[in-house]
XYZ file of C-alpha atoms in Angstrom:
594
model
C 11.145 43.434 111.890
C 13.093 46.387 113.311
C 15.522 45.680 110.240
C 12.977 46.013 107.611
C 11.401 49.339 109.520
C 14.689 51.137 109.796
C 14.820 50.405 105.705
C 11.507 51.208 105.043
C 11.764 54.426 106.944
C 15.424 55.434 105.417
C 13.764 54.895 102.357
C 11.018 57.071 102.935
C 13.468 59.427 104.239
C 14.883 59.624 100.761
C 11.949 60.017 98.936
C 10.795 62.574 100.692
C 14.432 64.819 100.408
C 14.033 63.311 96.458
C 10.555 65.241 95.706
C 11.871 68.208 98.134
C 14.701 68.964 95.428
C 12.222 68.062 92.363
C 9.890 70.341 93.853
C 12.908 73.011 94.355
C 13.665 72.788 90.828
C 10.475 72.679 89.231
C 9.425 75.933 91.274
C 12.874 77.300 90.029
C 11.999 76.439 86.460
C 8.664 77.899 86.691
C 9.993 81.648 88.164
C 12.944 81.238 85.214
C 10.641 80.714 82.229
C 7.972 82.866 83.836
C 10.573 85.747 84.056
C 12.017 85.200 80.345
C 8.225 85.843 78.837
C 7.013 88.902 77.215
C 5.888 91.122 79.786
C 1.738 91.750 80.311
C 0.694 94.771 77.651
C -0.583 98.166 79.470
C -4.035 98.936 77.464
C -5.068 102.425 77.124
C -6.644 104.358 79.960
C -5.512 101.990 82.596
C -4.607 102.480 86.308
C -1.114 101.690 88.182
C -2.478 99.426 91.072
C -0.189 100.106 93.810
C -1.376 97.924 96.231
C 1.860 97.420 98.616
C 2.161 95.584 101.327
C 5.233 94.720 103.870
C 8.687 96.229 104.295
C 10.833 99.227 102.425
C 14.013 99.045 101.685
C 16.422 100.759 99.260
C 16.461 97.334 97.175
C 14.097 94.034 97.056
C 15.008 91.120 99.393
C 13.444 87.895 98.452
C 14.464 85.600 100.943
C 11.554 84.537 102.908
C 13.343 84.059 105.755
C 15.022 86.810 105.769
C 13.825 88.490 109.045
C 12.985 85.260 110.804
C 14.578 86.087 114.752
C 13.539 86.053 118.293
C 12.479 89.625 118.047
C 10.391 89.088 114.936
C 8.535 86.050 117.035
C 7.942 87.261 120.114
C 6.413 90.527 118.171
C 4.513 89.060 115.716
C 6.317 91.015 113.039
C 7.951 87.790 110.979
C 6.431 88.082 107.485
C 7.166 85.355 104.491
C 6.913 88.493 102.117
C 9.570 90.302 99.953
C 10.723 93.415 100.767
C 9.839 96.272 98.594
C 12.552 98.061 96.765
C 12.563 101.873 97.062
C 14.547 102.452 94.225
C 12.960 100.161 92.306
C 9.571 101.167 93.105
C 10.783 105.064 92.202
C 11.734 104.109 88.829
C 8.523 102.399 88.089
C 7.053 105.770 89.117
C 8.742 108.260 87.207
C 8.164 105.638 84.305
C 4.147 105.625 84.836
C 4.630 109.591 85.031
C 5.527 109.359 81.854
C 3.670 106.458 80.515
C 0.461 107.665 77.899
C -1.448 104.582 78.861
C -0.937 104.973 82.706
C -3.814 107.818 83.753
C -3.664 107.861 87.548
C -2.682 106.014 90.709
C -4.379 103.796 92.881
C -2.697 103.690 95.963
C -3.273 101.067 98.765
C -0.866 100.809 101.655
C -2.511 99.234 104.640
C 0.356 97.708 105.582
C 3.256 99.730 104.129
C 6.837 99.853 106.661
C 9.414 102.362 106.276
C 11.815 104.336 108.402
C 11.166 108.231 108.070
C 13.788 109.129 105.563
C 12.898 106.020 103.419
C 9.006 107.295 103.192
C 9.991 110.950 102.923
C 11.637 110.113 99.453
C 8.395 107.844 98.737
C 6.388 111.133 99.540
C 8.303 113.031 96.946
C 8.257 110.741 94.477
C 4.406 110.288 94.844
C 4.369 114.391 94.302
C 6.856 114.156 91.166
C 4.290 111.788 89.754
C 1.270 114.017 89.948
C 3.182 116.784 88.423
C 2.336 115.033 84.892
C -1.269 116.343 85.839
C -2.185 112.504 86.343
C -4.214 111.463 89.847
C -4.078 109.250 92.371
C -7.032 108.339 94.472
C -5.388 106.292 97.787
C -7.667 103.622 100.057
C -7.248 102.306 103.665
C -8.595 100.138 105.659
C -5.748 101.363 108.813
C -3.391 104.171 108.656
C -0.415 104.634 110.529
C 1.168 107.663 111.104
C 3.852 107.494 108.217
C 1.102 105.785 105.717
C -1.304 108.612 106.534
C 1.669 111.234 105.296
C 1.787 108.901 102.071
C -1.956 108.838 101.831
C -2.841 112.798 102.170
C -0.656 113.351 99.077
C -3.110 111.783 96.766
C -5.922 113.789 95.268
C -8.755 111.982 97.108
C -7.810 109.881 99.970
C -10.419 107.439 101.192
C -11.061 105.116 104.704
C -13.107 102.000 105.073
C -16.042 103.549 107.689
C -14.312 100.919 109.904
C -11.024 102.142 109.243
C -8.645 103.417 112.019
C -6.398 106.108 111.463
C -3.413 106.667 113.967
C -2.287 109.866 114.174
C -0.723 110.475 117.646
C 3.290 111.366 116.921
C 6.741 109.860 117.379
C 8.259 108.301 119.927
C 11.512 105.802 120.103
C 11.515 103.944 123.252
C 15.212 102.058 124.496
C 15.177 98.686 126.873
C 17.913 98.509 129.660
C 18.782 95.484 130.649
C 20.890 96.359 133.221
C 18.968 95.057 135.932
C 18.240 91.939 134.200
C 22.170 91.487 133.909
C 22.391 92.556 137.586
C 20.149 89.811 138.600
C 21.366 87.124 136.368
C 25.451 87.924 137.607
C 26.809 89.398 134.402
C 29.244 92.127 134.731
C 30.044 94.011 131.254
C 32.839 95.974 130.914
C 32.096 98.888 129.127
C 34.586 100.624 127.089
C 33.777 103.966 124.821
C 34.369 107.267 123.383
C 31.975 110.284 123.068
C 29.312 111.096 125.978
C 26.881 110.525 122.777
C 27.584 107.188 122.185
C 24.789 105.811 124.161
C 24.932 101.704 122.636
C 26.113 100.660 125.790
C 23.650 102.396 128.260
C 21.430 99.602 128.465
C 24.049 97.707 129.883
C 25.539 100.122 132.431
C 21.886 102.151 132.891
C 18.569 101.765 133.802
C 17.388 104.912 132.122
C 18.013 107.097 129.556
C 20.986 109.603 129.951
C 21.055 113.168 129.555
C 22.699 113.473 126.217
C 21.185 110.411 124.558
C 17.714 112.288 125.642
C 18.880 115.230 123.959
C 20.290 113.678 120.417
C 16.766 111.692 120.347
C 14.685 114.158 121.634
C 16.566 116.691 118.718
C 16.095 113.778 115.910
C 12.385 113.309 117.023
C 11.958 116.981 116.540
C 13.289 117.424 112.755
C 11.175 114.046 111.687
C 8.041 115.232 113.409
C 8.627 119.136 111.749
C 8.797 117.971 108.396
C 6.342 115.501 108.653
C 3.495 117.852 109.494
C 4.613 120.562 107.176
C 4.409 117.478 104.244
C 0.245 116.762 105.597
C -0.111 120.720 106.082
C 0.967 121.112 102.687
C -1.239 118.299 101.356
C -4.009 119.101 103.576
C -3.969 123.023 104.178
C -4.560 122.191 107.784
C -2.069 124.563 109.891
C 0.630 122.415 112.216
C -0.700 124.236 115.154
C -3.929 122.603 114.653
C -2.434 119.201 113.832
C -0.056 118.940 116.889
C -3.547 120.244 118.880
C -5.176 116.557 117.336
C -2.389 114.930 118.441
C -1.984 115.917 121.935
C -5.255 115.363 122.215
C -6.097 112.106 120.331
C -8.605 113.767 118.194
C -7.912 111.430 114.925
C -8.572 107.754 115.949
C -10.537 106.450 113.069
C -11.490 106.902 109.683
C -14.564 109.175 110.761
C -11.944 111.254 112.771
C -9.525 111.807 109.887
C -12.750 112.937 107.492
C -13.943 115.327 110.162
C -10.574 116.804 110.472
C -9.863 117.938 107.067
C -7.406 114.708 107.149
C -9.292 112.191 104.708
C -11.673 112.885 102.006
C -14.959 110.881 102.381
C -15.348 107.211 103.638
C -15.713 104.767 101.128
C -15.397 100.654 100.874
C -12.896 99.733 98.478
C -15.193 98.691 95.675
C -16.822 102.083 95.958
C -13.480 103.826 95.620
C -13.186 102.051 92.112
C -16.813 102.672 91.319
C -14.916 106.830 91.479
C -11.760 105.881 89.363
C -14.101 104.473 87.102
C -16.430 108.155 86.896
C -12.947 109.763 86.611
C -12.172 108.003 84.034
C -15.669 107.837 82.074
C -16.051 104.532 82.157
C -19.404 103.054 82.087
C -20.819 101.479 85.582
C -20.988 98.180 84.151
C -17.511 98.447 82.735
C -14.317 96.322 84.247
C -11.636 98.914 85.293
C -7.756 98.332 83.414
C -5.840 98.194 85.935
C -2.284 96.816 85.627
C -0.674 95.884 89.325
C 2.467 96.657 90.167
C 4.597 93.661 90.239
C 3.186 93.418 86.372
C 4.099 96.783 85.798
C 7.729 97.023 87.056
C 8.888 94.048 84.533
C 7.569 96.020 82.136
C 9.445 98.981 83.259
C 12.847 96.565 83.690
C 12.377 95.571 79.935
C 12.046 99.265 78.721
C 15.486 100.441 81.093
C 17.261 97.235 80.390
C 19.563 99.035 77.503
C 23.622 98.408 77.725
C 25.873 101.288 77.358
C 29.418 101.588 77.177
C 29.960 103.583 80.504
C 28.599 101.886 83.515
C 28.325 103.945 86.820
C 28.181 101.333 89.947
C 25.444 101.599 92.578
C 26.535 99.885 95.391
C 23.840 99.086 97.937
C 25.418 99.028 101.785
C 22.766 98.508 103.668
C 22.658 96.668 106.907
C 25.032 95.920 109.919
C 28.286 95.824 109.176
C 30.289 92.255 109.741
C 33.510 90.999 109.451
C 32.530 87.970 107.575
C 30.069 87.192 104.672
C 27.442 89.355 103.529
C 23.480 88.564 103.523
C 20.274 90.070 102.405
C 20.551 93.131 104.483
C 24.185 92.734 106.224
C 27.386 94.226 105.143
C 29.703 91.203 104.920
C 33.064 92.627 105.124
C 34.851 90.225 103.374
C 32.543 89.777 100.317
C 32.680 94.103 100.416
C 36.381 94.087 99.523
C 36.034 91.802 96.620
C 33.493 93.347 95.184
C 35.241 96.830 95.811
C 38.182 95.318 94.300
C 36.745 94.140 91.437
C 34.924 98.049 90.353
C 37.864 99.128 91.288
C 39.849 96.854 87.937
C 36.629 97.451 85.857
C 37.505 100.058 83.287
C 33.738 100.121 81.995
C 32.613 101.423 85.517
C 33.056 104.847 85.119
C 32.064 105.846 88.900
C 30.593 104.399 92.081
C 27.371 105.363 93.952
C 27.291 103.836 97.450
C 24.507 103.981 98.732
C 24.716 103.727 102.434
C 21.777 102.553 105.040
C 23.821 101.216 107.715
C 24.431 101.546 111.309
C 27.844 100.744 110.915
C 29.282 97.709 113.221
C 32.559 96.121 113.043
C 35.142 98.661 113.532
C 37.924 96.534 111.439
C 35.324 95.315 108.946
C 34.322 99.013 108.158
C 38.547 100.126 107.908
C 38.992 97.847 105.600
C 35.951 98.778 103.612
C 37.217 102.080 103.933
C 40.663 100.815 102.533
C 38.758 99.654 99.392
C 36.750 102.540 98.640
C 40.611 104.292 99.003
C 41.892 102.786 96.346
C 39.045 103.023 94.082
C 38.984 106.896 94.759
C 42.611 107.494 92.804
C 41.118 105.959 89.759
C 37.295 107.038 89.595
C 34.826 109.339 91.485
C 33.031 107.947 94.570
C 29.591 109.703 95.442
C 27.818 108.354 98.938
C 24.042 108.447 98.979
C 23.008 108.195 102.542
C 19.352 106.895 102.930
C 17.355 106.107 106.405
C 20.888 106.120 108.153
C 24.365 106.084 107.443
C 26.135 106.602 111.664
C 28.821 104.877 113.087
C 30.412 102.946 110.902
C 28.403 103.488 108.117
C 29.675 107.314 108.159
C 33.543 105.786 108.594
C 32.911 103.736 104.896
C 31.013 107.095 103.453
C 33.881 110.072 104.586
C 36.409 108.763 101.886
C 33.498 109.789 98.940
C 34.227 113.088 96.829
C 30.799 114.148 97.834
C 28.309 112.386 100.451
C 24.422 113.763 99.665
C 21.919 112.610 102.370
C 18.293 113.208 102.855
C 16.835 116.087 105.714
C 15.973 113.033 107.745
C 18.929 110.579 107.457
C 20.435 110.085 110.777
C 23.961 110.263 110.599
C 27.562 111.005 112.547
C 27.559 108.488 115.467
C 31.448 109.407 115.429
C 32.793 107.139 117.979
C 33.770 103.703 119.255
C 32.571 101.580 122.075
C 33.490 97.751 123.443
C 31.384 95.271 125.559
C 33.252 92.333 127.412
C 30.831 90.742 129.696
C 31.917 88.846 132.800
C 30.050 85.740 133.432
C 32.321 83.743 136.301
C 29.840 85.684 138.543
C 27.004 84.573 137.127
C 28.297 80.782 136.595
C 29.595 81.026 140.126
C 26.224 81.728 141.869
C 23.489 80.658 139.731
C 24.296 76.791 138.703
C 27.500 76.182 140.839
C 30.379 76.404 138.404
C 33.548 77.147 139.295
C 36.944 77.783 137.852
C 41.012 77.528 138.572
C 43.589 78.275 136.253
C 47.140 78.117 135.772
C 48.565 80.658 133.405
C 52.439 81.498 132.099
C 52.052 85.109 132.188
C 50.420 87.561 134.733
C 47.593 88.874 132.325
C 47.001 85.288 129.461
C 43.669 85.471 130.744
C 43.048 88.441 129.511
C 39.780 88.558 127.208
C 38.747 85.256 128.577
C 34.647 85.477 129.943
C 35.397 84.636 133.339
C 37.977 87.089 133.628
C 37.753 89.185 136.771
C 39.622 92.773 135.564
C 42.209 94.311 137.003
C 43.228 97.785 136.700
C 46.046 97.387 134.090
C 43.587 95.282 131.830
C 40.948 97.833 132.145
C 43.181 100.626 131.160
C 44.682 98.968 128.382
C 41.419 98.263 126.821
C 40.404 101.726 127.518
C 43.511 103.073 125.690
C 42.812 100.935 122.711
C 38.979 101.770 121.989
C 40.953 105.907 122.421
C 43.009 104.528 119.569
C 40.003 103.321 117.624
C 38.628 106.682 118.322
C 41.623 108.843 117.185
C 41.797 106.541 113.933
C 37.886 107.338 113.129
C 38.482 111.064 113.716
C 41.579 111.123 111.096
C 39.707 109.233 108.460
C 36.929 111.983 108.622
C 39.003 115.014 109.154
C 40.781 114.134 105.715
C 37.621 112.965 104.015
C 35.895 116.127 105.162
C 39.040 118.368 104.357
C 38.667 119.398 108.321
C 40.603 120.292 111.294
C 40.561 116.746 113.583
C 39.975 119.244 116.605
C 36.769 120.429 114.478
C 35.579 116.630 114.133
C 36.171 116.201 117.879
C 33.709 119.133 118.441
C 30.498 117.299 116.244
C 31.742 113.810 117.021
C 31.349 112.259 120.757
C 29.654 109.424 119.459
C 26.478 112.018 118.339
C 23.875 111.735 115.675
C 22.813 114.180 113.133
C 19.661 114.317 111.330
C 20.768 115.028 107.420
C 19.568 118.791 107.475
C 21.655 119.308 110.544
C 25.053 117.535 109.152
C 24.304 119.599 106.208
C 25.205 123.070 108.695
C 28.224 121.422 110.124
C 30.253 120.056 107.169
C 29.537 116.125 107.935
C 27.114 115.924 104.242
C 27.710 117.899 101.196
C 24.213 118.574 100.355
C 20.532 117.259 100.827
C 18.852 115.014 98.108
C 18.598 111.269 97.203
C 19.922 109.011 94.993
C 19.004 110.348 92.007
C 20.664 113.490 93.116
C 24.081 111.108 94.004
C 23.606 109.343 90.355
C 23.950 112.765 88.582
C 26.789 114.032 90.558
C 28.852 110.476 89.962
C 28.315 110.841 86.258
C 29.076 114.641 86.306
C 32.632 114.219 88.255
C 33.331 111.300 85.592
C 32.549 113.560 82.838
C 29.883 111.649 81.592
C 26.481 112.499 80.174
C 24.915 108.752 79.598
C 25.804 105.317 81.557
C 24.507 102.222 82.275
C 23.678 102.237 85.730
C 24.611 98.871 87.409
C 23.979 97.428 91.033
C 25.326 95.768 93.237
C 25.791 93.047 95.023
C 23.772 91.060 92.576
C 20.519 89.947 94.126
C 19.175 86.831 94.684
C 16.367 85.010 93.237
C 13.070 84.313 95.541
C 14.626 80.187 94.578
C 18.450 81.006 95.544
C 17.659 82.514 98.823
C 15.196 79.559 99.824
C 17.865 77.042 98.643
C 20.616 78.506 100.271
C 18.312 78.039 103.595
C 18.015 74.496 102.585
C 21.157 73.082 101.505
C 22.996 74.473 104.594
C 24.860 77.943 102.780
C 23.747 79.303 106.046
C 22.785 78.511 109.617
C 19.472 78.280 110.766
C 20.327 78.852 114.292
C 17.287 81.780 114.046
C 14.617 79.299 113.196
C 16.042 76.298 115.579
C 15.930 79.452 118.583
C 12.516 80.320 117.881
C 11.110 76.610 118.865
C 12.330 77.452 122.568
C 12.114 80.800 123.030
C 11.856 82.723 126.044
C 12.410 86.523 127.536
C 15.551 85.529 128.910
C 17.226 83.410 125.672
C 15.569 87.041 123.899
C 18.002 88.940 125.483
C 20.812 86.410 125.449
C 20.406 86.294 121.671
C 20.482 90.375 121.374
C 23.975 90.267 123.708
C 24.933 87.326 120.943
C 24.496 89.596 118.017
C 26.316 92.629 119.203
C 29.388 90.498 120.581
C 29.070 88.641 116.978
C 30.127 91.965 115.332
C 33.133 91.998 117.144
C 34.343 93.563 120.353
C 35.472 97.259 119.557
C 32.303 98.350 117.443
C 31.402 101.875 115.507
C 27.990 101.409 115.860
C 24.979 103.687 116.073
C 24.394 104.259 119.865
C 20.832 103.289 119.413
C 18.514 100.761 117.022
C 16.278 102.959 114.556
C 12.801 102.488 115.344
C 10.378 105.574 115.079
C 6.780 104.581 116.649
């Protein structure tokens, strides 16, 4: 009996993996066929539905489990969605701008995620669209503070009567887990460069230091300026009175924003169409054309989809940098320098746009990149585009360009170098009762081992190297930049700029986006017309969830998130940074703007 139920049970085993890859490729087939047929028609006097929910980033991820992690669980923030492409989502813009059968905008973006610099350039591109003279009515049901920016720049802006509105300012908070390490027996040795470089207070702090207070407290500053001169611009309230509402929590809810000058009227959604539809002069009883957006940017991909002679390469770097393979939203070093090498042997690719929205990382993962980009340089132009932030490592790949453009709010610099080597023999030692013993053929083979207890020689030497790293990151800007490496010293330190501010000391070239870094490539190649092509190529929604499946990558997120706990949280964000390797040119601080 236990025979034939082991059988039965392998058997059903089988099945069950059998219909899992007929299901695979069925759903495969259906997203190939369904993206090789004629794109939907836009009929006259329609609307652009941009109803847009989830994250923004400068290209579309589809992997659905993409941001699956500890963070994302304990937060509630995991989402199955794709990510929405900022360029993409431009160019579908400036095509509807143009568009005869496109008369206005409705705009819906309950939900909408961005880092400043990324919904700045959303803002503008909103404003370059009503320049045609077209409208666009926006509706929300909740409005935070970066949506509300979005929202005010539409030419009626409308809030469910229920609808809150959050309009209160920035802040960016940082977690030490000193004391946490303290208490658990781990003793990191902390190595770095540049009073600035602030990564590794939260192991060797409990608070915030005086010049990481400063650089934040400076970035908060530019992001909150221009933000309120973009709603006192849209709204002709003055910035006086708006930073009065927010000290003061004056705009909590849809009624709030209305009173304020903030909103236009409160309205339920199918009332807002009842007023595209009077704008319009439609009749009551007719059904508003509206085309959504996911229809409209195939259409849009059809239209662009012309081949040219001259290609000019958009590479997207966006991510942490890695020494290893690259992912939807990580900089694989590795798969980098093949790719680099091959633009670099493509004579069709006139010129290379790198886009940059990285932190930076692996310090020998981002020389190496660097070493690429070198040899690409003596054969064609290299323009950097530097988007939400482009510090740390992510400025070491971007110095080499003949011209680096950023936007007022990219945060950028970060010039510097830090290491982290815990010490867990402590730890191991008192907590569970582990001990060790060692023999060893010379004085210091222990050397980077975990339960190494340091010695003054070891600590120096480590010291000396992460100076090295240091002296190497300063050279590679000081010739990139055409500057003094005494002159770097002075801006570097491990500090961030905000793009405006790296504009004043010679770290950017000038201020715009990627459209500005397009036009520049082609005009140092001496060309008028090119193909623009990206890169890396992206995946499929199907490739991404098969590549979970069939074991291309690790699930070690997913199997985590079955046992989490506080403790395994942090253990898993000490994993990550010691996964990028030990000497690191990283931004002294994750980007998150509440």
């Amino acid at each position: 009996m236990k025979s034939f139920l082991k059988v039965f049970f392998a058997c059903l085993l089988a099945l069950g993996i059998t219909f899992f890859l007929l299901f695979v490729v069925l759903v495969g087939g259906v997203f190939s066929s369904g993206s090789s047929t004629k794109a939907t028609k836009v009929e006259a006097n329609s609307i652009l539905n941009l109803t847009l929910k989830g994250e923004i980033t400068d290209r579309p991820y589809n992997n659905p489990f993409r941001n699956a992690s500890a963070m994302s669980a304990l937060s509630g923030s995991f989402s199955q969605e794709p990510t929405i492409g900022l360029m993409e989502l431009k160019n579908v813009l400036k095509y509807a701008k143009q568009d005869d059968h496109i008369k206005g905008i409705y705009l819906n973006i309950d939900n909408l995620q961005g880092h400043p610099a990324t919904m700045f350039d959303l803002r503008d591109a909103l404003q370059d669209f009503k320049t045609s003279k077209k409208f666009i009515y926006a509706y929300s049901n909740a409005t935070p503070e970066l949506n509300l920016m979005l929202n005010t720049v539409a030419d009626k802006f409308y809030i469910n009567p229920l609808g809150e509105c959050e309009f209160d300012g920035f802040a960016m908070q940082m977690d030490y887990v000193k004391g946490l390490m303290d208490k658990l027996g781990v003793e990191y040795k902390v190595f770095y460069v540049g009073e600035y470089k602030s990564a590794t207070e939260m192991f060797r702090r409990k608070d915030m230091s005086p010049e990481d207070r400063l650089q934040r407290t400076e970035l908060l500053t530019d992001i909150s300026k221009d933000y309120l001169s973009n709603i006192e611009s849209a709204t002709k309230v003055p910035v006086d009175s708006l930073q009065y509402f927010q000290n003061n929590l004056m705009v909590m809810d849809g009624t709030d924003a209305v009173k304020h000058g903030l909103a236009t009227a409160l309205k339920y959604e199918d009332e807002v169409k009842d007023a595209l539809k009077e704008k319009l002069g439609y009749k009551k009883s007719d059904e508003l054309k509206m085309i959504s957006y996911n229809d409209y940017k195939e259409i849009v991909k059809l239209k662009n989809s012309k081949t040219k002679d001259n290609k000019i390469a958009v590479v997207y770097a966006e991510g942490e940098i890695n020494d290893s393979k690259s992912d939807d939203g990580v900089i694989g070093g590795e798969a980098y320098i093949k790719l680099l090498q091959k633009l670099e042997k493509d004579n069709a690719v006139k010129g290379i746009v790198l886009r940059v929205n990285s932190p930076g990382g692996s310090a020998f993962a981002s020389e190496q990149i660097y070493h690429a980009l070198q040899r690409i340089k003596a054969k064609k132009p290299i323009v950097v585009s530097m988007g939400d932030y482009a510090a740390s490592g992510g400025y070491y790949i971007s110095a080499i360009a003949d011209k680096i453009i950023a936007q007022p709010n990219t945060i950028t610099g970060s010039i510097g170098i830090f290491g982290l080597i815990p010490n867990i023999r402590k730890a191991l030692n008192d907590k569970i009762g582990v001990t060790f013993d060692e023999v060893k053929t010379a004085e210091h083979a222990n050397f980077f081992n975990l339960t190494n207890n340091w010695d003054d020689l070891e600590t120096a030497k480590v010291q000396q190297h992460v100076e090295k790293g240091y002296g190497v990151f300063l050279d590679r800007v000081a010739k990139g930049r055409k500057m003094d490496t005494a002159a770097v010293n002075k801006i570097a330190r491990g500090r961030v700029w905000t793009g405006q501010d790296a504009l004043k000391i010679g770290l950017v070239d000038e201020l715009g986006n990627l459209d500005a870094a397009i036009k520049e490539a082609k005009s140092l190649a001496k060309i008028k017309d090119a193909e623009l092509v990206e890169y890396p190529k992206s995946k499929s929604v199907m490739e991404s969830i098969v590549d979970e499946f069939m074991g291309k990558k690790e699930d070690a997120q997913s199997k985590m998130m079955k046992n989490l706990t506080p403790q395994l949280l942090y253990l898993k964000q000490l994993e990550r940074i010691q996964s990028l390797g030990i000497y690191q040119y990283r931004l002294p601080f994750d980007v998150k703007v509440n």
